[in-house]
PDB file of C-alpha atoms in Angstrom:
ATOM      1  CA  UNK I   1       3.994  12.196   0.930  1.00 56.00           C
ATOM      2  CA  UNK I   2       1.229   9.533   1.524  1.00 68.00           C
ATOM      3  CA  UNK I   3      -1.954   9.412   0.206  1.00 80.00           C
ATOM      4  CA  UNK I   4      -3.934   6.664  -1.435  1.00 90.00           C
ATOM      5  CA  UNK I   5      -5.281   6.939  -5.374  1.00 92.00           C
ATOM      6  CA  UNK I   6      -7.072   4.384  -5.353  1.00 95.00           C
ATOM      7  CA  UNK I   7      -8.907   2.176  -2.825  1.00 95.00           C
ATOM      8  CA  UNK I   8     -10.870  -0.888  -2.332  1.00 96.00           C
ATOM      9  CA  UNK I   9     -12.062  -1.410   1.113  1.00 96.00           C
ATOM     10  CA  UNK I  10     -12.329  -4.567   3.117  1.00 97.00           C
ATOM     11  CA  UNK I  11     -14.485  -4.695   6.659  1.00 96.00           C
ATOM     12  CA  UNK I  12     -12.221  -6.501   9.303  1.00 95.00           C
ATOM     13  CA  UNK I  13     -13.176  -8.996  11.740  1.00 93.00           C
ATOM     14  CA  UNK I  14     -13.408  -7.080  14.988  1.00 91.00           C
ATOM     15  CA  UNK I  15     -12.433 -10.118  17.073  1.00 89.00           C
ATOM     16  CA  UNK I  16      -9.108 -10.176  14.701  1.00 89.00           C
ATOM     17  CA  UNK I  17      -6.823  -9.930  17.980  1.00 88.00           C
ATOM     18  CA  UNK I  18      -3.861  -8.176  15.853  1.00 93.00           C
ATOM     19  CA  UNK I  19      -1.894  -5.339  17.123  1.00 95.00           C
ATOM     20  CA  UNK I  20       0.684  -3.584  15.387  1.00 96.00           C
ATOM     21  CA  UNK I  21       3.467  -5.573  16.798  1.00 96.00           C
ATOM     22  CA  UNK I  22       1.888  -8.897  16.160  1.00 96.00           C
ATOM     23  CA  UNK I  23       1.708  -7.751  12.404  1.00 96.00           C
ATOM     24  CA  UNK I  24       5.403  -6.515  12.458  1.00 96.00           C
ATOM     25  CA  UNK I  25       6.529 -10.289  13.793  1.00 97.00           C
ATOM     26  CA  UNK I  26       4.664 -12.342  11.490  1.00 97.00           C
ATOM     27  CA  UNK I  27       5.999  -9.852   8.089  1.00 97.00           C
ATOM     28  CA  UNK I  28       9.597  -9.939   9.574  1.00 96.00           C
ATOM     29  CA  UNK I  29       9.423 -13.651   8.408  1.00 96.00           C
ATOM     30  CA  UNK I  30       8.241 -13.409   5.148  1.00 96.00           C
ATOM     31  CA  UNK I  31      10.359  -9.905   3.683  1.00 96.00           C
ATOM     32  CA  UNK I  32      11.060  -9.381  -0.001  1.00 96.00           C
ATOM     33  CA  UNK I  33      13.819 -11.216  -1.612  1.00 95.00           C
ATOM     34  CA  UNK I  34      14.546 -11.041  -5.075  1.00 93.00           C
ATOM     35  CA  UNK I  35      14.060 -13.740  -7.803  1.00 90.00           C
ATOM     36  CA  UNK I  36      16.594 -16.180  -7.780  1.00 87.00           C
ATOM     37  CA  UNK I  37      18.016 -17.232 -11.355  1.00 84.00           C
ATOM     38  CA  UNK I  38      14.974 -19.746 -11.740  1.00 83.00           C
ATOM     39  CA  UNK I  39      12.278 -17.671 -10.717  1.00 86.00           C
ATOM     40  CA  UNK I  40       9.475 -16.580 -12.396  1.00 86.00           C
ATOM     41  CA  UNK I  41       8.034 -13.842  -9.917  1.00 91.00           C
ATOM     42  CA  UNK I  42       8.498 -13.042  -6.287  1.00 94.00           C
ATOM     43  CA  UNK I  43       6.809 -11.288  -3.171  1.00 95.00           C
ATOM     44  CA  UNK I  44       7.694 -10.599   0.027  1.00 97.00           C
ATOM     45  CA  UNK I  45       6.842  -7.188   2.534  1.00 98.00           C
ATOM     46  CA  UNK I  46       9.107  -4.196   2.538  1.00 97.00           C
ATOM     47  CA  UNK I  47       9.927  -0.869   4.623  1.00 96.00           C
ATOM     48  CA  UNK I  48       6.652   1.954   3.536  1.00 95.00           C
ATOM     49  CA  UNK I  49       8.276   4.552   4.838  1.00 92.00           C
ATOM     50  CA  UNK I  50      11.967   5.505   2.777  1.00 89.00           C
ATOM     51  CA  UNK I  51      12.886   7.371   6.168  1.00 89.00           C
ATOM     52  CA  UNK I  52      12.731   3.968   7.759  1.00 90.00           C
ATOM     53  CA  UNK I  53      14.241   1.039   5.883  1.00 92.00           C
ATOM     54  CA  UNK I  54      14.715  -1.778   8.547  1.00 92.00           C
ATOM     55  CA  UNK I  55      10.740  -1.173   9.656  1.00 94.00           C
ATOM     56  CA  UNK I  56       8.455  -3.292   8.022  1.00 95.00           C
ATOM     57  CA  UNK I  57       5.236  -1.864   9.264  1.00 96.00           C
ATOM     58  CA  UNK I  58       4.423   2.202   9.937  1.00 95.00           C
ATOM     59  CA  UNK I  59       2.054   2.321  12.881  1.00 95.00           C
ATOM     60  CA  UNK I  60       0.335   5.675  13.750  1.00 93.00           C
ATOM     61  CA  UNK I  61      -2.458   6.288  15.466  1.00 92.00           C
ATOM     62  CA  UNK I  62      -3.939   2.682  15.888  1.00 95.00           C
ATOM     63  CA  UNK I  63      -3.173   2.070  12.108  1.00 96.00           C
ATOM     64  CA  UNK I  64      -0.715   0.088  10.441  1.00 97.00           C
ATOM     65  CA  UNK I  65       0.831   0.699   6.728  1.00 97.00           C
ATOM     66  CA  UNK I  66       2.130  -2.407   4.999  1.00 97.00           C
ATOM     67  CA  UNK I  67       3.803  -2.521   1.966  1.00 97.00           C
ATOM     68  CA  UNK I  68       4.232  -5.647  -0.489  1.00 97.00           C
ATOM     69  CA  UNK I  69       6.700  -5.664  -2.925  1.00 97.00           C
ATOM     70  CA  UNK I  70       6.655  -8.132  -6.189  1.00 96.00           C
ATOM     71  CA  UNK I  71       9.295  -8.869  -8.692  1.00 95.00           C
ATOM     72  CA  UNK I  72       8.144 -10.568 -12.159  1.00 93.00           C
ATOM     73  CA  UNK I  73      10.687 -12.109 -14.653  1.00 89.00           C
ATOM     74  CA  UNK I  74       9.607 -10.198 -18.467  1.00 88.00           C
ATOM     75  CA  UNK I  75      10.418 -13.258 -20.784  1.00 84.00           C
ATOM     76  CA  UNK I  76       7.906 -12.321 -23.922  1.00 85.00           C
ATOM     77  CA  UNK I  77       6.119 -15.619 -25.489  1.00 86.00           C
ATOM     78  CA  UNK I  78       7.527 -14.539 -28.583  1.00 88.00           C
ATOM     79  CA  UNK I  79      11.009 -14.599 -27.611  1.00 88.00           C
ATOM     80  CA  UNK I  80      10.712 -18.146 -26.361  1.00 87.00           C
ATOM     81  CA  UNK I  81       9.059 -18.964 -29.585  1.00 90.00           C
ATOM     82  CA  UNK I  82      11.043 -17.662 -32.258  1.00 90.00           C
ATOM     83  CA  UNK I  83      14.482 -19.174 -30.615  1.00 89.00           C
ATOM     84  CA  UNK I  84      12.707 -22.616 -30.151  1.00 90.00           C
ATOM     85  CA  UNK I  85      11.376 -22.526 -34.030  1.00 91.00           C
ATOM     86  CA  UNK I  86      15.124 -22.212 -34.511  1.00 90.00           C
ATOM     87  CA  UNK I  87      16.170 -25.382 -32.723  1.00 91.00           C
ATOM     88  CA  UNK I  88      13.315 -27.233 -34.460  1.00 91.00           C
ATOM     89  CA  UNK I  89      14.019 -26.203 -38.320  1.00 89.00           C
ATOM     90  CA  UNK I  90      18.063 -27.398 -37.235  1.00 90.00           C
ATOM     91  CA  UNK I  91      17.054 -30.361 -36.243  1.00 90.00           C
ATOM     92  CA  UNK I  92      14.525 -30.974 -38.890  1.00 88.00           C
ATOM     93  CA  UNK I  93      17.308 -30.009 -41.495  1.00 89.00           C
ATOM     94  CA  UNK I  94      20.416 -31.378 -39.755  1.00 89.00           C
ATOM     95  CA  UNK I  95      18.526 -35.030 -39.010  1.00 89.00           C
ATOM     96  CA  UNK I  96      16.242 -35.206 -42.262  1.00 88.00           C
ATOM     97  CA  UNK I  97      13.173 -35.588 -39.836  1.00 89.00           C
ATOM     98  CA  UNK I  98      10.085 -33.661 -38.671  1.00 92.00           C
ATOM     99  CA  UNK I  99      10.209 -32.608 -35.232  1.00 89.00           C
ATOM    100  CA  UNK I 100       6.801 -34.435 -33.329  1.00 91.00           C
ATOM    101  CA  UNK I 101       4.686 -32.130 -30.722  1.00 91.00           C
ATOM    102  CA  UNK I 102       5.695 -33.549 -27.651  1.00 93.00           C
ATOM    103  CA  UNK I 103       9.507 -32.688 -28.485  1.00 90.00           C
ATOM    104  CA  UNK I 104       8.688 -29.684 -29.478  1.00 91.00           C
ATOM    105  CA  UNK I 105       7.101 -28.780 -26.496  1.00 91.00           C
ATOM    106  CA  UNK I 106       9.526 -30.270 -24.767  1.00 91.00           C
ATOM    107  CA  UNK I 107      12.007 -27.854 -26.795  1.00 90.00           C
ATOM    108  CA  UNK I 108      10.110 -24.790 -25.653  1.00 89.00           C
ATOM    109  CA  UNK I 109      10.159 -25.409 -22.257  1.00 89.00           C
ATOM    110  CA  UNK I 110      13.978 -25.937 -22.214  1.00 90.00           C
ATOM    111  CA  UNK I 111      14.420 -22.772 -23.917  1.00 87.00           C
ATOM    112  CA  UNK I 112      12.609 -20.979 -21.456  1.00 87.00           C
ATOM    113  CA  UNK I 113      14.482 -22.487 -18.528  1.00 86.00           C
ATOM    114  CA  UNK I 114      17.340 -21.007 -20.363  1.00 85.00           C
ATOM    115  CA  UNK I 115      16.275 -17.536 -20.987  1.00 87.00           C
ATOM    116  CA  UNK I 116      14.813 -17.132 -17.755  1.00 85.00           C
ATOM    117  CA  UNK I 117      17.963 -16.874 -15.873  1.00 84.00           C
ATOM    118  CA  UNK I 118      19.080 -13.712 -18.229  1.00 84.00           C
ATOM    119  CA  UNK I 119      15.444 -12.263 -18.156  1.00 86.00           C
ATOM    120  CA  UNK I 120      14.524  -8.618 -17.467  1.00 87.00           C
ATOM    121  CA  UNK I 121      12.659  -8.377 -14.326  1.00 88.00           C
ATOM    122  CA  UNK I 122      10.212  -5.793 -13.658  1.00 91.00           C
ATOM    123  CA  UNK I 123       9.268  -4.481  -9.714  1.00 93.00           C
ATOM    124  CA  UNK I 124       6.206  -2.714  -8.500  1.00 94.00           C
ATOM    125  CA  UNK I 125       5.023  -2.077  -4.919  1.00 95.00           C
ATOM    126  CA  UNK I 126       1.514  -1.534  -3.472  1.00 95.00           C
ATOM    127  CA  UNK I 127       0.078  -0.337   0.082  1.00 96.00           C
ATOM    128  CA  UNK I 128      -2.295  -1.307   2.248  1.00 97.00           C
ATOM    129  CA  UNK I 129      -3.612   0.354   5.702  1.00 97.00           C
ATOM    130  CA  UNK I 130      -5.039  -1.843   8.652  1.00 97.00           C
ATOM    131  CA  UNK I 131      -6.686   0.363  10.774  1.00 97.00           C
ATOM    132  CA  UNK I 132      -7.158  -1.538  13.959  1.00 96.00           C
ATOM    133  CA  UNK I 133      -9.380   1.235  15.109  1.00 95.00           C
ATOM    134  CA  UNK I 134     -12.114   1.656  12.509  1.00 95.00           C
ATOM    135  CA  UNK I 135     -11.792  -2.486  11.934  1.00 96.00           C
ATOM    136  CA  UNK I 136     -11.009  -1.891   8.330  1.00 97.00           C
ATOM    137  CA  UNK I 137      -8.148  -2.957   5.618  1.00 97.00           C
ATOM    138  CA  UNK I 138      -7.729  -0.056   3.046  1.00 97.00           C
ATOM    139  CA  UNK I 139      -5.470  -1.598  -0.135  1.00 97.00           C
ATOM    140  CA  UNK I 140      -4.258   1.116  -3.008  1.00 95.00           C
ATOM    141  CA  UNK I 141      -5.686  -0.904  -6.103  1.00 94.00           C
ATOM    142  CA  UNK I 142      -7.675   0.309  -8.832  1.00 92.00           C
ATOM    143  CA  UNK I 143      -8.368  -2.998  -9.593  1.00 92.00           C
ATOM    144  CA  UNK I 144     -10.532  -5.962  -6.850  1.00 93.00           C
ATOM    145  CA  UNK I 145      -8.071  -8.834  -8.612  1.00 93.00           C
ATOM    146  CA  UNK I 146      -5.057  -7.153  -7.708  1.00 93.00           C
ATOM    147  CA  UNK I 147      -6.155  -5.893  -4.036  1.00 95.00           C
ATOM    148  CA  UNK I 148      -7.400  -9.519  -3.381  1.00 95.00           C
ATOM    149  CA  UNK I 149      -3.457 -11.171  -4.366  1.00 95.00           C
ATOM    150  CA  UNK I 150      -2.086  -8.635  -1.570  1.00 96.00           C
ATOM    151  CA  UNK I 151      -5.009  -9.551   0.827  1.00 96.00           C
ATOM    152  CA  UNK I 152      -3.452 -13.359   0.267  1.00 96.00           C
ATOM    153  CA  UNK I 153      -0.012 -12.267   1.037  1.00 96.00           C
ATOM    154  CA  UNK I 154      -0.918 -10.616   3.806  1.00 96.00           C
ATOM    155  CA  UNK I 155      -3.440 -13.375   5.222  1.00 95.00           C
ATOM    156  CA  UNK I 156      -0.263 -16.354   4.336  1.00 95.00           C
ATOM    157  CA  UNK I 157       2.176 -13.975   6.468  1.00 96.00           C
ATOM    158  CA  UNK I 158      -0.482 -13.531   9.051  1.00 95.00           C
ATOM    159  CA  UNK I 159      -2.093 -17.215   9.257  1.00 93.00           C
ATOM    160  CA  UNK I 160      -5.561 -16.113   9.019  1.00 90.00           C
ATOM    161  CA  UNK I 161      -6.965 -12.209   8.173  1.00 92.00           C
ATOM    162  CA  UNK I 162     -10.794 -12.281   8.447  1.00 92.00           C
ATOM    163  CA  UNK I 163     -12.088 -10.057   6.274  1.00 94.00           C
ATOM    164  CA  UNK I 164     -15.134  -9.263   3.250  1.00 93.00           C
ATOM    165  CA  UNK I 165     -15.898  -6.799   1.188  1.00 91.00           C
ATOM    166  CA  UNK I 166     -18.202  -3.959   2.756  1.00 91.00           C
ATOM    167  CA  UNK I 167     -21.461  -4.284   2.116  1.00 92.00           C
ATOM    168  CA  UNK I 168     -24.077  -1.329   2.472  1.00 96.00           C
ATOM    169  CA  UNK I 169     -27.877  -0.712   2.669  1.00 96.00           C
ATOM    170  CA  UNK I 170     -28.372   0.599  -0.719  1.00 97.00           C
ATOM    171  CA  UNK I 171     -26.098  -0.698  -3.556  1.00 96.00           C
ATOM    172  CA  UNK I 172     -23.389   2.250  -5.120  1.00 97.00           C
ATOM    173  CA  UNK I 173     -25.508   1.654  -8.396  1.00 96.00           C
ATOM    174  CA  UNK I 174     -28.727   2.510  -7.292  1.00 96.00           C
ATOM    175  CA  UNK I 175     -27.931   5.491  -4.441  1.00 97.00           C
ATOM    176  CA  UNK I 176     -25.875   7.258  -7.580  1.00 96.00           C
ATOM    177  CA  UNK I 177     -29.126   6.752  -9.943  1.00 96.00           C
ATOM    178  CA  UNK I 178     -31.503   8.808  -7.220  1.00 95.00           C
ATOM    179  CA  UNK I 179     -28.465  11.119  -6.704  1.00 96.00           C
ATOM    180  CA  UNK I 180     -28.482  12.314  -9.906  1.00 94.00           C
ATOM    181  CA  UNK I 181     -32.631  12.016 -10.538  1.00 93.00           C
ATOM    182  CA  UNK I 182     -33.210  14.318  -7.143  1.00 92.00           C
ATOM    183  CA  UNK I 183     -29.751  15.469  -4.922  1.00 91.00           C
ATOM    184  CA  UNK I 184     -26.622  14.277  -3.308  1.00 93.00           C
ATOM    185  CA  UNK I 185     -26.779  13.301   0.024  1.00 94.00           C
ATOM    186  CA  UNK I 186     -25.040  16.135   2.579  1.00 93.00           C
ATOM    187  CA  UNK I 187     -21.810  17.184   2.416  1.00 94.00           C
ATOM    188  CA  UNK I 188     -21.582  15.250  -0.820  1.00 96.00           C
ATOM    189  CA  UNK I 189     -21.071  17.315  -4.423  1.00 95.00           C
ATOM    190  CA  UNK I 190     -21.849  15.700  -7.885  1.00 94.00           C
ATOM    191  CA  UNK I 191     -19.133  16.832  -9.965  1.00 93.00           C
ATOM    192  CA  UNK I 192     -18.620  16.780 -13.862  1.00 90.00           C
ATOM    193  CA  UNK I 193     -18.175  12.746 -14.676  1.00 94.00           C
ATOM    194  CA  UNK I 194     -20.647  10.107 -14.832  1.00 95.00           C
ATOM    195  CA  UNK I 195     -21.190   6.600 -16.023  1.00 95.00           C
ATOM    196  CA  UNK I 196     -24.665   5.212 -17.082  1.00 95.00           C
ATOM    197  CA  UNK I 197     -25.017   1.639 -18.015  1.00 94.00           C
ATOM    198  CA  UNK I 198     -28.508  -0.030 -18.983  1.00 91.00           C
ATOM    199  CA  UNK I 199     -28.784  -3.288 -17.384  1.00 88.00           C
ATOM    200  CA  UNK I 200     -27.508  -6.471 -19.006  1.00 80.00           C
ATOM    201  CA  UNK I 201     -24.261  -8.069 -19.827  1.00 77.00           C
ATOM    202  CA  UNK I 202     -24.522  -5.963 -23.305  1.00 81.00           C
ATOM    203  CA  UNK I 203     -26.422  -2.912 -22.070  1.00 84.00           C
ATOM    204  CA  UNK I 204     -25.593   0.144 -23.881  1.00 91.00           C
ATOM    205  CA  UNK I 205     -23.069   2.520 -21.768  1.00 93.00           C
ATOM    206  CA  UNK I 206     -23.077   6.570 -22.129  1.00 93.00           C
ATOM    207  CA  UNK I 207     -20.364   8.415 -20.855  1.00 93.00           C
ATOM    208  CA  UNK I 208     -20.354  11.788 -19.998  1.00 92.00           C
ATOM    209  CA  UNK I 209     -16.628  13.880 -18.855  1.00 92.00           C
ATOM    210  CA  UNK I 210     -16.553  17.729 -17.989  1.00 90.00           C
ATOM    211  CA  UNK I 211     -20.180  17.691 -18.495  1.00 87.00           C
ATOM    212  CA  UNK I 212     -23.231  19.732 -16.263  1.00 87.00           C
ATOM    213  CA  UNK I 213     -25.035  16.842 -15.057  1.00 88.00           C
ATOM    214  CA  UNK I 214     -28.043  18.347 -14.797  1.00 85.00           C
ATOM    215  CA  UNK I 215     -28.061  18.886 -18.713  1.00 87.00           C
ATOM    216  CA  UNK I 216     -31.319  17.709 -20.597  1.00 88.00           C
ATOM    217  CA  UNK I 217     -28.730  14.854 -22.716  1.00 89.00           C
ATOM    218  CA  UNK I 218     -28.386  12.938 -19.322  1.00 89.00           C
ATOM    219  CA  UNK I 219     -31.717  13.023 -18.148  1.00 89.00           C
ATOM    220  CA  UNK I 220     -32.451  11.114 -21.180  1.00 92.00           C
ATOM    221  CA  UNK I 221     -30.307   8.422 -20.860  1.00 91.00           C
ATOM    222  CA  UNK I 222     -32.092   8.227 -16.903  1.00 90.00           C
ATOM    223  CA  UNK I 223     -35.391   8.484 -18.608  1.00 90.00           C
ATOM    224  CA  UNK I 224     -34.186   5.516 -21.104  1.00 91.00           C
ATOM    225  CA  UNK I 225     -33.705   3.092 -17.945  1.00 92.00           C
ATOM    226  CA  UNK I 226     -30.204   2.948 -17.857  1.00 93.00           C
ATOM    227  CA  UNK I 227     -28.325   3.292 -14.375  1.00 95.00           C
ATOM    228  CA  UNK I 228     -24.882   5.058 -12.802  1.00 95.00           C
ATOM    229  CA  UNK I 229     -22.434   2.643 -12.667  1.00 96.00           C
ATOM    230  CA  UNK I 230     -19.605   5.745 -12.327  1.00 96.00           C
ATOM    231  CA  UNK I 231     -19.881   8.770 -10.559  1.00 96.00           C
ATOM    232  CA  UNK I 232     -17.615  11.631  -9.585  1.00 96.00           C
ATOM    233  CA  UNK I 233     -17.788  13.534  -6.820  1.00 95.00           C
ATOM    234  CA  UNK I 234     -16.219  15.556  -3.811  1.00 95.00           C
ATOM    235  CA  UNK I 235     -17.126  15.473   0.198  1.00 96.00           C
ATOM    236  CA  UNK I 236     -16.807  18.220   2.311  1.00 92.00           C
ATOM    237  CA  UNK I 237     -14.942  20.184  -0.083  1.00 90.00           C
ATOM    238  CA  UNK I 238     -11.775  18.101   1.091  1.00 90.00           C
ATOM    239  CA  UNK I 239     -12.120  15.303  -1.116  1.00 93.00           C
ATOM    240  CA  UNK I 240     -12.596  14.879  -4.255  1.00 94.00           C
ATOM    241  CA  UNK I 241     -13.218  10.855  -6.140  1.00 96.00           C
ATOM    242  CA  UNK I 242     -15.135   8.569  -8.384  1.00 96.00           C
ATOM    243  CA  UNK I 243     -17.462   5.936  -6.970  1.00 97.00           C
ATOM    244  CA  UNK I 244     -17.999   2.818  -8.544  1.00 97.00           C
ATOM    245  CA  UNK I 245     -20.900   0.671  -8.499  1.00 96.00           C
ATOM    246  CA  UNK I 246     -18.610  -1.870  -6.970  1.00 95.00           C
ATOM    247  CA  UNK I 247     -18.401   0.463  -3.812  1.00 96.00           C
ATOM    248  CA  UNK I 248     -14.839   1.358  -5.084  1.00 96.00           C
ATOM    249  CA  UNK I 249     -13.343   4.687  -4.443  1.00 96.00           C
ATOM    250  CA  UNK I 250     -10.729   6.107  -7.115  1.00 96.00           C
ATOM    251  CA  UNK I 251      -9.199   9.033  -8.492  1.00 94.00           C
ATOM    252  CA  UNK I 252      -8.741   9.986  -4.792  1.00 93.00           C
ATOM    253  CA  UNK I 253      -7.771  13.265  -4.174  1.00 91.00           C
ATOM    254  CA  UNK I 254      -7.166  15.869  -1.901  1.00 85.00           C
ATOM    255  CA  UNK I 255      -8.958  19.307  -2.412  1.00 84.00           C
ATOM    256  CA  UNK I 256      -7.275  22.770  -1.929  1.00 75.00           C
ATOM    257  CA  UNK I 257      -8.432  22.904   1.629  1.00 70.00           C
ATOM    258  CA  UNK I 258      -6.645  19.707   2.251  1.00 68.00           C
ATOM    259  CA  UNK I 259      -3.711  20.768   0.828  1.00 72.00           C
ATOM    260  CA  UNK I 260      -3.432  24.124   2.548  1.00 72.00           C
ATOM    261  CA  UNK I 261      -4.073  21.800   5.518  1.00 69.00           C
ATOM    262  CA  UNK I 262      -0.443  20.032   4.327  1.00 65.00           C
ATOM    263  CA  UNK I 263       1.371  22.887   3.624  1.00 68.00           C
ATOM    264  CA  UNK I 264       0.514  24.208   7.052  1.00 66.00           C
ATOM    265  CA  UNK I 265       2.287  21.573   8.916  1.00 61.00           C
ATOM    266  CA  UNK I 266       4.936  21.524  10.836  1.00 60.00           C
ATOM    267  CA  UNK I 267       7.552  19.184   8.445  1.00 57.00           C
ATOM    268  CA  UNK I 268      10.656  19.920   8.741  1.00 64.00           C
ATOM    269  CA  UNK I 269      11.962  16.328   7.435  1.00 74.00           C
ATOM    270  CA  UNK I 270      11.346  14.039   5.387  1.00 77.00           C
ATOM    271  CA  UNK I 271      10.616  11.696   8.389  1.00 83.00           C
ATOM    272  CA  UNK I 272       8.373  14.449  10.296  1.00 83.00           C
ATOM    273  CA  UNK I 273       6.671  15.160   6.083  1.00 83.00           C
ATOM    274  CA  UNK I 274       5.872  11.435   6.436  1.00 87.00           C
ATOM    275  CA  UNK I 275       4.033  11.772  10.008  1.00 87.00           C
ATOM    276  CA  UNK I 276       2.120  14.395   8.891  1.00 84.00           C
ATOM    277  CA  UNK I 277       0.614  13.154   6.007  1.00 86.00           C
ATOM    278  CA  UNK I 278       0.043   9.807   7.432  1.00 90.00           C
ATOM    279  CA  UNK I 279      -1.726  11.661   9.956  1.00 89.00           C
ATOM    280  CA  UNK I 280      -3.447  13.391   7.361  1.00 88.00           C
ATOM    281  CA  UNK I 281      -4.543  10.462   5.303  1.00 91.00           C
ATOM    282  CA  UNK I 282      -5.668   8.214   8.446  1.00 93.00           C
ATOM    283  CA  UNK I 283      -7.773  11.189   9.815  1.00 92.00           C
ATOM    284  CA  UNK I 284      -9.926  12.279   6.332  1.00 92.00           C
ATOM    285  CA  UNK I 285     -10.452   8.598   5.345  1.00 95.00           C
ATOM    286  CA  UNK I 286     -11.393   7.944   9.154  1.00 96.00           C
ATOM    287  CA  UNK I 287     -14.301  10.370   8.481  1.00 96.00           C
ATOM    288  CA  UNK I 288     -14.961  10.345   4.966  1.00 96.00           C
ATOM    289  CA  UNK I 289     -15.760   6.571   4.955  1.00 97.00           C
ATOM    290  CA  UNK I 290     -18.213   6.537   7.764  1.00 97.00           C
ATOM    291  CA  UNK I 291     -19.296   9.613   5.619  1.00 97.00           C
ATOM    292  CA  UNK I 292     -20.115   7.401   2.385  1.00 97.00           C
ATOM    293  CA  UNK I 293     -21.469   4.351   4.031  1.00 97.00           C
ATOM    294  CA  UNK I 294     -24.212   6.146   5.913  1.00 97.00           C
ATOM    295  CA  UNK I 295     -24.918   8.043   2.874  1.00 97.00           C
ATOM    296  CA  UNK I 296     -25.658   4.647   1.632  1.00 97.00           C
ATOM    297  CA  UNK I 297     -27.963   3.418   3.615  1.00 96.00           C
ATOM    298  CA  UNK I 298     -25.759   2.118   6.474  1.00 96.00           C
ATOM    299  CA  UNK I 299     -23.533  -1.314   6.108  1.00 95.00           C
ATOM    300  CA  UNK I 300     -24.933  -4.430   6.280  1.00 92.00           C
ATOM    301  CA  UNK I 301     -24.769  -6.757   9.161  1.00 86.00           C
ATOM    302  CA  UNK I 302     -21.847  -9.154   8.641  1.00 75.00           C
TER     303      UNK I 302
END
């Protein structure tokens, strides 16, 4: 089943001029292969869809799922360390002399070289969706860093992807404050988690988990100045998440409705499972992200 955790979302140029089979061509030329002997890490795109292992995209519905794939040699500093010490107290001991820093750097690196061949390597895999309809590029990160080092795979394999960060009327930090002093917008719920932050580099932080927001303890904390950086909530009783003050949307998940909603259809493969949560994923986010900007005041002009 698809469905994203986790998202940080990117507005899209709308004069982009991709279609899905421009952004199959240009990822057929740069797929995954793994590290060769001498390679520290590696990236390259790869099938999203198990049912379909030669396809490097999965369009649906005027969207297109990408998938990068990365490959990092584990050689631990300490490893490299502890084998080079060796070669330095031989030396020191089998030549009478003390080892100077430039040949002992020089020492390290050729140990690494020679480790790195037999290294462990560890593999991960992360998703984006470009939907070419809504001009938007959805990538499954908790994290802006590592959603911006798939953005620059995908804009190297494309030759240029225009996009920024969405941008709305009212910041994330201040809408959530007034949420919680008055009411949440429609079709919005405030559920049980909350982050408050006063402002400042070293402002205190309160966090509150499983607790009725409306409780006298967090009021204070409002009263005190400080401000929501966190917030979890649900929309439409089909969704339920955590918004950040950085306008990013995680703990994603769908609500019993939503699931029912799965259940109910027609699968009776794992390719025709596949469609239908696609299908499923593309048409909540289609409307619950329109949902959340206007509830923020509307997005900003580019």
């Amino acid at each position: 089943m698809l469905w994203f955790r986790n998202l940080q979302i990117y507005r899209l140029n709308p004069d982009h001029g991709m279609t899905a089979d421009s952004v199959r061509a240009c990822l057929e030329k740069k797929p995954f292969v793994p590290c060769g002997s001498m390679d520290l890490a590696s990236a390259g795109w790869t099938a999203p869809a198990k049912h379909a292992p030669d396809e490097l995209i999965y369009a649906r519905q005027d969207a297109v799922l990408v998938q990068l794939k990365t490959e990092t040699k584990l050689l631990p500093g300490i490893v490299v360390r502890q084998e080079a010490e060796e070669r330095i107290r031989h030396i020191e001991e089998e030549e009478a002399r003390k080892v100077g820093r430039k040949e002992a750097k020089e020492i390290r690196e050729r140990v690494a070289e020679e480790l790195l061949p037999r290294a462990f390597t560890k593999q991960g895999a992360q998703r984006a969706i470009i939907d070419l309809q809504q001009n938007l590029v959805l990538v499954e990160s908790a994290s802006a860093s590592r959603a911006e080092n798939l953005l620059a795979d995908l804009r190297e394999a494309l030759g240029s992807l225009p996009t920024r960060l969405l941008q709305t009327s009212t910041t994330p930090q201040t809408a959530m404050t007034i949420w919680l002093e008055q009411e949440a917008p429609d079709d919005f719920t405030l559920d049980a988690d909350c982050e408050l932050r006063f402002p400042g580099d070293d402002g205190a932080v309160a966090r509150f988990t499983r607790q009725d927001l409306n409780a006298d303890e967090v009021r204070k904390h409002l009263e005190s100045g400080k401000l929501v950086t966190r917030m979890g909530m649900s929309w439409n009783e089909r969704i339920s998440f955590q918004l950040t003050e950085k306008l990013e949307i995680k703990r994603l998940a769908m609500l019993d409705v939503l699931q029912d909603d799965l259940k109910n259809a027609d699968a009776d493969s794992q390719e025709a499972l596949f469609d239908g949560s696609f299908a499923l994923t593309i048409g909540e986010l289609r409307q619950f992200i329109p949902a959340l900007i206007e509830a923020l005041g509307g997005e900003l002009p580019a």
